[in-house]
Amino acid sequence: MGKKFLKFEYLLLFAVFTIATCGLVYELVAGTLASYLLGDSVKQFSFIIGVYLFSMGVGSYFSKFLTKNMLNTFVEIEILVGLIGGLSSVVLFMLFESVYSFQFILYLLVFVTGCLVGLEIPLLMNILKDKVEFRDLVSNVFTFDYIGALLASILFPLVLVPQLGIMGTSLFFGMINISIAIALCFLLKSELKKVYLLRAKAIASFVLLFVVYLFSNTILSYSEGKMYGENIIYSNSTQYQRIVLTHNKSDYRLYLNNNLQFSSTDEYRYHEALVHPAMSMAKQVDNVLVLGGGDGLAVREILKYEEVKNVTIVDLDEGMTKLFKTNKILTDFNHNSLNNSKVKVYNQDAFIWAKNSKSKFDVVIIDFPDPSNYSLGKLYSLNFYSTLKGILASDAVVVVQTTSPYFAPKSFWCINKTLMDIFPQVDAYHAYVPSFGEWGFSIAMNGFETNFNKVNRQVEGLRFYNFQFDKFNYFSKDMISKDIEINRLDNQILVRYFDEEWGKL
Amino acid sequence: MKSGENYSYSRRFFLKGIATSLLVIPFLQSCQEKVITLLIRLSGTNHILGHRLRVKNFPKPSSQIHIPYLIVGGGISGLSAARQFSKKGINDFLLIELESHLGGNSSNGENKYSKFPLGAHYLPLPNKQDAALLQFLEEEKIIIGYDSKGFPKFDEEQLTFAPDERLFYKNNWQEGLIPKIGNAAEDDIQFKKFFLKMDTFRTGKGADGKYFFDIPLSLSSSEATIRAFDTITMQQWFEEEGFNSKPLFDYIDYCCRDDFGLGISYVSAWAGIHYFAARKQDSTQDNKDNVLTWPEGNARLAHHLQKYAENKTLKNHLVYEVKSIDGKVVATVFDADKKLTIEIIADRVIMATPQFVNQYLIRNRKIMTQNFHYAPWLLATLVVSDLADNGNYPLCWDNVIYGANGLGYIYDQHQSLQQVQSKKVITYYYSFSSSDVKKSRKDLYQKKSTYWKQLVFDDLKIAHPNIESVTEEINIHLLGHGMISPVPGFIFGKHKKEASQNIEGKIFFAHSDLSGISIFEEAFHQGINIVNQIIDGSTLD
């Protein structure tokens, strides 16, 4: 009897240890996920820990009402904790897209897990209270509880997340949790009622977690997360491109077909440099055209000028503009610019659209992807710019993002030279954007009514551009390239330059 | 960690469980397969109506039309003649066409996604001295001006976009049509030697001050040593020059089949060299050998010419007899729409029809026509959902598969300004290169469309292994007499000369088969020359 009891006690204490480890892991998973997805890790961790501890208190309180079949209840709770805690990260990842209810679900899951974990320790103490001296019981239970907590908090950042990933960690600990339940089912079969049913439940739950675990590793593009080296919080393949949003610390990054589109920490530098020189130099800014730029960030800058009457965006990808119209995080970035009443979005091919358009624009902001293939190369061709000229007001200003003058000087000056063949005044400038490196733009004027040193209007509150254009158009020797050809549809020389220059990196 | 596709996949898992999705997947697959049932269409020149020329079971003439000038045939030579009449201020002419559309070999088809050629599909940049052609291109805004040095500026949208050509050679796509990567050193030496020779022929001039090889070829020098190339085949020339490289042989064979329908062992060496040496590549400053092209191919050019024959054209009309009576020419014409016969009485008639047709319309032409060989052609336009290949060189305008039976394929949407195409449309070319073109022609009309479909697939599979499963539509176009094939002795032979002679100064002949080379420029000049000849008695434009 004594030996058997020893076994019983150690078994349950081992369970305490495991429960504590698992409980803390779930808490850490929730905190980490919340700060990954929502940002502001101090706030998220603080809230999660608070809610978690509070809900453990709620669970502890309700433990006194559980008086019948306590051992059975304990095993059942064990299964439930494993299931809910284990699946929590998967559920949260899946639901992130419908971001409005996301926080509610996050805290609901934290609360439920906390309650269940809170039930466990008091319940266990009630089970053991008749079999063990109370002094020993309290000391042992809490000792194992805190050891488990320490182990979890050390393993989590050092081993678990790097090795298993967030999803893998929570699923793995869910399985550990349930395996304790399974072990109890077998070892304490004489103490348990309806042991077969309990066993079946436990095993089924384990199998479910295991299957999801297999999926989390193989199907849920584990490799992609590795490739980005950041946490992917949204990804979607539209008809035209693959959109991936990642989050790391306070930085969100958007990738289109694996090319960085912006980083939330420094995109203001890029977008201010893209938009404000042209906007300040233009004679008029009533009608502004944005080609590409479906993220609405350039539009955000344009709308800072109150005299702007209409902004027309032409972006091929409806998936992109839709995302930046509806996703809460993203509309926070672009200040909901795509939903502004001045803004009209056309999801059409820019070249074809420009050929057919009858409007005239005062400012054109061109933010196409880099000319990395022959399709995109067409949008930087002589023919494209002469088509564009057809929809410009007589003194319109056009600005084009023209890749990096440092990494790709030939490409950069090729676009500049191509513009020179069409427009009477052309200049180039560059800005340092940490996530991109040294980045460049070409700016062209359709007439002579204004020039590059004129500031016809400016706005307050910019963080980067100071309306002194002459501070931006100086190029050091290492960013200059000569003997460049004009990019035409029939030579697509730009794509060759670009391939040659970026291919070297 | 999370991706769009995978997300919905895993959600399905949660919702329906593994078992259900295992059941669902094959079901979805079968749906998909059902969508991709292949649509095959067969088209071609109106050979059924054409073949009635042999029996001539037409009704008796029921009415008469009197007109000073009549053009028979609405291909490029006929249309060019119409243009030249208009230029000369002559508007009282009629043009008769057998088909329901004009253009001849420069016709096109169209599907939901693109226009596509049903014959010739490009025009190389003209030689700088070809003033008539330059003028036409300028009229049609294909040339948009001239630069300070006098070089024409071609419209960027009508020049082939880059990348223009690729070759599938040794399991890899490479840039250009000349095999480069993977050759033996000796092959490279021979290629170099060959092109050096062609350069000499290109720039060389005879004692008469004319280029050895020129376009139109009637302007070429009569230098005897050069003319002698017309007595041997291109293969004989190749061997006599000491060449033996297989890739070079195959490359020249490809070029011959592409331009003449018949391969290196059948065509005259003069014609073979003409292909490489007649285009001077001197109309751009950087000596580019680019070509002008359109989704619908040379139907674009035919369309430009058509306006000169507007309201003067009778389509679906088959001329079945032309004879000179009492100082007039009487053409008997069957109206295939109304099923009745009319007589057109003209002062002068231009037969802008190929000689294999003329032999049925005009007496005593059978013997001289025997030496006119026409290679049959097959064109297949495919609508594909995807054109996957090994991806080592991007899709080009002209895509050639080394060692294939056909001539490769054109990407019909290449000249589109659009970023993305939901479906791709390609046109595959096949010429029947054999010593017995008549047998090939018989095969062409007797074998079923499924047979030709398989031939196309088997050829394309070399570079696109999954072509069969991604093809949604295939339009097979048969050309029984695709083009004139310049076999040795033909270009400078007596039959061609005989066939070009007018009859009593009233019936005139203009067609590219009378040049001996089936290219736009020849037909274009044939049309101009014949009108000039009729009006001023001059022989050249």
JSON list of C-alpha atoms in Angstrom, two decimals, chain B residues 415-531:
[
{"chain": "B", "resi": 415, "resn": "GLN", "atom": "CA", "xyz": [3.43, 42.86, -78.44]},
{"chain": "B", "resi": 416, "resn": "SER", "atom": "CA", "xyz": [0.84, 43.48, -75.75]},
{"chain": "B", "resi": 417, "resn": "LEU", "atom": "CA", "xyz": [1.59, 46.32, -73.37]},
{"chain": "B", "resi": 418, "resn": "GLN", "atom": "CA", "xyz": [-0.21, 44.52, -70.59]},
{"chain": "B", "resi": 419, "resn": "GLN", "atom": "CA", "xyz": [1.58, 43.10, -67.56]},
{"chain": "B", "resi": 420, "resn": "VAL", "atom": "CA", "xyz": [-0.29, 39.83, -67.26]},
{"chain": "B", "resi": 421, "resn": "GLN", "atom": "CA", "xyz": [-2.25, 37.59, -69.63]},
{"chain": "B", "resi": 422, "resn": "SER", "atom": "CA", "xyz": [-4.87, 35.30, -68.16]},
{"chain": "B", "resi": 423, "resn": "LYS", "atom": "CA", "xyz": [-4.26, 32.80, -70.96]},
{"chain": "B", "resi": 424, "resn": "LYS", "atom": "CA", "xyz": [-1.40, 32.64, -73.36]},
{"chain": "B", "resi": 425, "resn": "VAL", "atom": "CA", "xyz": [-1.90, 32.33, -77.10]},
{"chain": "B", "resi": 426, "resn": "ILE", "atom": "CA", "xyz": [0.85, 30.83, -79.22]},
{"chain": "B", "resi": 427, "resn": "THR", "atom": "CA", "xyz": [1.02, 29.95, -82.91]},
{"chain": "B", "resi": 428, "resn": "TYR", "atom": "CA", "xyz": [3.02, 26.95, -83.97]},
{"chain": "B", "resi": 429, "resn": "TYR", "atom": "CA", "xyz": [4.40, 26.69, -87.52]},
{"chain": "B", "resi": 430, "resn": "TYR", "atom": "CA", "xyz": [5.07, 23.55, -89.48]},
{"chain": "B", "resi": 431, "resn": "SER", "atom": "CA", "xyz": [6.22, 23.31, -93.09]},
{"chain": "B", "resi": 432, "resn": "PHE", "atom": "CA", "xyz": [6.17, 20.08, -95.05]},
{"chain": "B", "resi": 433, "resn": "SER", "atom": "CA", "xyz": [9.69, 19.81, -96.30]},
{"chain": "B", "resi": 434, "resn": "SER", "atom": "CA", "xyz": [9.96, 16.85, -98.68]},
{"chain": "B", "resi": 435, "resn": "SER", "atom": "CA", "xyz": [10.76, 16.07, -102.26]},
{"chain": "B", "resi": 436, "resn": "ASP", "atom": "CA", "xyz": [7.12, 15.27, -102.93]},
{"chain": "B", "resi": 437, "resn": "VAL", "atom": "CA", "xyz": [5.04, 18.31, -102.01]},
{"chain": "B", "resi": 438, "resn": "LYS", "atom": "CA", "xyz": [2.00, 16.84, -103.77]},
{"chain": "B", "resi": 439, "resn": "LYS", "atom": "CA", "xyz": [1.97, 13.85, -101.46]},
{"chain": "B", "resi": 440, "resn": "SER", "atom": "CA", "xyz": [2.35, 16.13, -98.44]},
{"chain": "B", "resi": 441, "resn": "ARG", "atom": "CA", "xyz": [-0.61, 18.16, -99.66]},
{"chain": "B", "resi": 442, "resn": "LYS", "atom": "CA", "xyz": [-2.70, 15.02, -100.02]},
{"chain": "B", "resi": 443, "resn": "ASP", "atom": "CA", "xyz": [-1.79, 14.05, -96.44]},
{"chain": "B", "resi": 444, "resn": "LEU", "atom": "CA", "xyz": [-2.63, 17.51, -95.22]},
{"chain": "B", "resi": 445, "resn": "TYR", "atom": "CA", "xyz": [-6.22, 17.27, -96.37]},
{"chain": "B", "resi": 446, "resn": "GLN", "atom": "CA", "xyz": [-6.76, 13.58, -95.71]},
{"chain": "B", "resi": 447, "resn": "LYS", "atom": "CA", "xyz": [-5.49, 13.16, -92.16]},
{"chain": "B", "resi": 448, "resn": "LYS", "atom": "CA", "xyz": [-7.80, 14.04, -89.30]},
{"chain": "B", "resi": 449, "resn": "SER", "atom": "CA", "xyz": [-7.45, 17.05, -87.02]},
{"chain": "B", "resi": 450, "resn": "THR", "atom": "CA", "xyz": [-6.60, 14.75, -84.09]},
{"chain": "B", "resi": 451, "resn": "TYR", "atom": "CA", "xyz": [-3.60, 13.51, -86.06]},
{"chain": "B", "resi": 452, "resn": "TRP", "atom": "CA", "xyz": [-2.30, 17.04, -86.58]},
{"chain": "B", "resi": 453, "resn": "LYS", "atom": "CA", "xyz": [-3.06, 17.94, -82.99]},
{"chain": "B", "resi": 454, "resn": "GLN", "atom": "CA", "xyz": [-0.85, 15.09, -81.81]},
{"chain": "B", "resi": 455, "resn": "LEU", "atom": "CA", "xyz": [1.92, 16.13, -84.18]},
{"chain": "B", "resi": 456, "resn": "VAL", "atom": "CA", "xyz": [1.87, 19.63, -82.70]},
{"chain": "B", "resi": 457, "resn": "PHE", "atom": "CA", "xyz": [1.88, 18.35, -79.12]},
{"chain": "B", "resi": 458, "resn": "ASP", "atom": "CA", "xyz": [4.64, 15.83, -79.72]},
{"chain": "B", "resi": 459, "resn": "ASP", "atom": "CA", "xyz": [6.82, 18.56, -81.11]},
{"chain": "B", "resi": 460, "resn": "LEU", "atom": "CA", "xyz": [6.14, 21.09, -78.37]},
{"chain": "B", "resi": 461, "resn": "LYS", "atom": "CA", "xyz": [6.57, 18.49, -75.66]},
{"chain": "B", "resi": 462, "resn": "ILE", "atom": "CA", "xyz": [10.32, 18.56, -76.18]},
{"chain": "B", "resi": 463, "resn": "ALA", "atom": "CA", "xyz": [10.43, 21.92, -74.42]},
{"chain": "B", "resi": 464, "resn": "HIS", "atom": "CA", "xyz": [7.06, 21.95, -72.68]},
{"chain": "B", "resi": 465, "resn": "PRO", "atom": "CA", "xyz": [6.44, 18.46, -71.29]},
{"chain": "B", "resi": 466, "resn": "ASN", "atom": "CA", "xyz": [3.00, 19.33, -69.94]},
{"chain": "B", "resi": 467, "resn": "ILE", "atom": "CA", "xyz": [1.74, 21.17, -73.01]},
{"chain": "B", "resi": 468, "resn": "GLU", "atom": "CA", "xyz": [-1.06, 18.68, -73.59]},
{"chain": "B", "resi": 469, "resn": "SER", "atom": "CA", "xyz": [-2.58, 19.18, -70.16]},
{"chain": "B", "resi": 470, "resn": "VAL", "atom": "CA", "xyz": [-2.45, 23.00, -70.28]},
{"chain": "B", "resi": 471, "resn": "THR", "atom": "CA", "xyz": [-3.86, 23.46, -73.77]},
{"chain": "B", "resi": 472, "resn": "GLU", "atom": "CA", "xyz": [-7.49, 24.52, -73.78]},
{"chain": "B", "resi": 473, "resn": "GLU", "atom": "CA", "xyz": [-8.04, 25.31, -77.42]},
{"chain": "B", "resi": 474, "resn": "ILE", "atom": "CA", "xyz": [-6.26, 24.54, -80.62]},
{"chain": "B", "resi": 475, "resn": "ASN", "atom": "CA", "xyz": [-6.96, 26.07, -83.99]},
{"chain": "B", "resi": 476, "resn": "ILE", "atom": "CA", "xyz": [-5.31, 24.22, -86.83]},
{"chain": "B", "resi": 477, "resn": "HIS", "atom": "CA", "xyz": [-4.97, 26.12, -90.07]},
{"chain": "B", "resi": 478, "resn": "LEU", "atom": "CA", "xyz": [-4.00, 24.27, -93.23]},
{"chain": "B", "resi": 479, "resn": "LEU", "atom": "CA", "xyz": [-2.34, 25.92, -96.19]},
{"chain": "B", "resi": 480, "resn": "GLY", "atom": "CA", "xyz": [-2.17, 23.51, -99.09]},
{"chain": "B", "resi": 481, "resn": "HIS", "atom": "CA", "xyz": [0.04, 25.83, -101.11]},
{"chain": "B", "resi": 482, "resn": "GLY", "atom": "CA", "xyz": [1.78, 27.71, -98.31]},
{"chain": "B", "resi": 483, "resn": "MET", "atom": "CA", "xyz": [4.50, 29.36, -100.32]},
{"chain": "B", "resi": 484, "resn": "ILE", "atom": "CA", "xyz": [6.62, 29.09, -103.42]},
{"chain": "B", "resi": 485, "resn": "SER", "atom": "CA", "xyz": [9.71, 26.99, -102.84]},
{"chain": "B", "resi": 486, "resn": "PRO", "atom": "CA", "xyz": [12.78, 28.09, -104.81]},
{"chain": "B", "resi": 487, "resn": "VAL", "atom": "CA", "xyz": [14.28, 24.79, -105.88]},
{"chain": "B", "resi": 488, "resn": "PRO", "atom": "CA", "xyz": [17.52, 24.97, -107.95]},
{"chain": "B", "resi": 489, "resn": "GLY", "atom": "CA", "xyz": [17.06, 26.51, -111.36]},
{"chain": "B", "resi": 490, "resn": "PHE", "atom": "CA", "xyz": [13.71, 28.02, -110.59]},
{"chain": "B", "resi": 491, "resn": "ILE", "atom": "CA", "xyz": [14.50, 31.66, -109.74]},
{"chain": "B", "resi": 492, "resn": "PHE", "atom": "CA", "xyz": [16.52, 32.27, -112.90]},
{"chain": "B", "resi": 493, "resn": "GLY", "atom": "CA", "xyz": [14.86, 29.57, -114.98]},
{"chain": "B", "resi": 494, "resn": "LYS", "atom": "CA", "xyz": [12.78, 29.98, -118.09]},
{"chain": "B", "resi": 495, "resn": "HIS", "atom": "CA", "xyz": [9.45, 28.85, -116.65]},
{"chain": "B", "resi": 496, "resn": "LYS", "atom": "CA", "xyz": [9.29, 31.61, -114.12]},
{"chain": "B", "resi": 497, "resn": "LYS", "atom": "CA", "xyz": [10.28, 34.14, -116.79]},
{"chain": "B", "resi": 498, "resn": "GLU", "atom": "CA", "xyz": [7.67, 32.76, -119.17]},
{"chain": "B", "resi": 499, "resn": "ALA", "atom": "CA", "xyz": [4.96, 32.89, -116.55]},
{"chain": "B", "resi": 500, "resn": "SER", "atom": "CA", "xyz": [5.78, 36.53, -115.83]},
{"chain": "B", "resi": 501, "resn": "GLN", "atom": "CA", "xyz": [5.21, 37.61, -119.45]},
{"chain": "B", "resi": 502, "resn": "ASN", "atom": "CA", "xyz": [2.00, 39.50, -120.05]},
{"chain": "B", "resi": 503, "resn": "ILE", "atom": "CA", "xyz": [-0.44, 38.22, -122.62]},
{"chain": "B", "resi": 504, "resn": "GLU", "atom": "CA", "xyz": [-1.04, 40.56, -125.52]},
{"chain": "B", "resi": 505, "resn": "GLY", "atom": "CA", "xyz": [-0.35, 43.55, -123.27]},
{"chain": "B", "resi": 506, "resn": "LYS", "atom": "CA", "xyz": [-3.71, 42.95, -121.61]},
{"chain": "B", "resi": 507, "resn": "ILE", "atom": "CA", "xyz": [-3.30, 40.18, -119.05]},
{"chain": "B", "resi": 508, "resn": "PHE", "atom": "CA", "xyz": [-0.55, 40.90, -116.54]},
{"chain": "B", "resi": 509, "resn": "PHE", "atom": "CA", "xyz": [0.95, 38.77, -113.78]},
{"chain": "B", "resi": 510, "resn": "ALA", "atom": "CA", "xyz": [1.97, 39.85, -110.30]},
{"chain": "B", "resi": 511, "resn": "HIS", "atom": "CA", "xyz": [2.60, 37.44, -107.46]},
{"chain": "B", "resi": 512, "resn": "SER", "atom": "CA", "xyz": [5.46, 36.59, -105.13]},
{"chain": "B", "resi": 513, "resn": "ASP", "atom": "CA", "xyz": [5.76, 33.18, -106.79]},
{"chain": "B", "resi": 514, "resn": "LEU", "atom": "CA", "xyz": [6.99, 35.09, -109.83]},
{"chain": "B", "resi": 515, "resn": "SER", "atom": "CA", "xyz": [9.80, 36.41, -107.65]},
{"chain": "B", "resi": 516, "resn": "GLY", "atom": "CA", "xyz": [10.52, 32.93, -106.42]},
{"chain": "B", "resi": 517, "resn": "ILE", "atom": "CA", "xyz": [10.57, 33.93, -102.75]},
{"chain": "B", "resi": 518, "resn": "SER", "atom": "CA", "xyz": [7.46, 34.32, -100.71]},
{"chain": "B", "resi": 519, "resn": "ILE", "atom": "CA", "xyz": [8.06, 37.45, -98.67]},
{"chain": "B", "resi": 520, "resn": "PHE", "atom": "CA", "xyz": [6.00, 40.58, -98.17]},
{"chain": "B", "resi": 521, "resn": "GLU", "atom": "CA", "xyz": [8.47, 42.84, -99.92]},
{"chain": "B", "resi": 522, "resn": "GLU", "atom": "CA", "xyz": [8.40, 40.79, -103.14]},
{"chain": "B", "resi": 523, "resn": "ALA", "atom": "CA", "xyz": [4.61, 40.78, -103.29]},
{"chain": "B", "resi": 524, "resn": "PHE", "atom": "CA", "xyz": [4.52, 44.48, -102.44]},
{"chain": "B", "resi": 525, "resn": "HIS", "atom": "CA", "xyz": [6.89, 45.35, -105.27]},
{"chain": "B", "resi": 526, "resn": "GLN", "atom": "CA", "xyz": [5.19, 42.97, -107.68]},
{"chain": "B", "resi": 527, "resn": "GLY", "atom": "CA", "xyz": [1.97, 44.94, -107.18]},
{"chain": "B", "resi": 528, "resn": "ILE", "atom": "CA", "xyz": [3.64, 48.31, -107.68]},
{"chain": "B", "resi": 529, "resn": "ASN", "atom": "CA", "xyz": [5.69, 47.22, -110.68]},
{"chain": "B", "resi": 530, "resn": "ILE", "atom": "CA", "xyz": [2.80, 45.70, -112.53]},
{"chain": "B", "resi": 531, "resn": "VAL", "atom": "CA", "xyz": [0.69, 48.85, -112.23]}
]
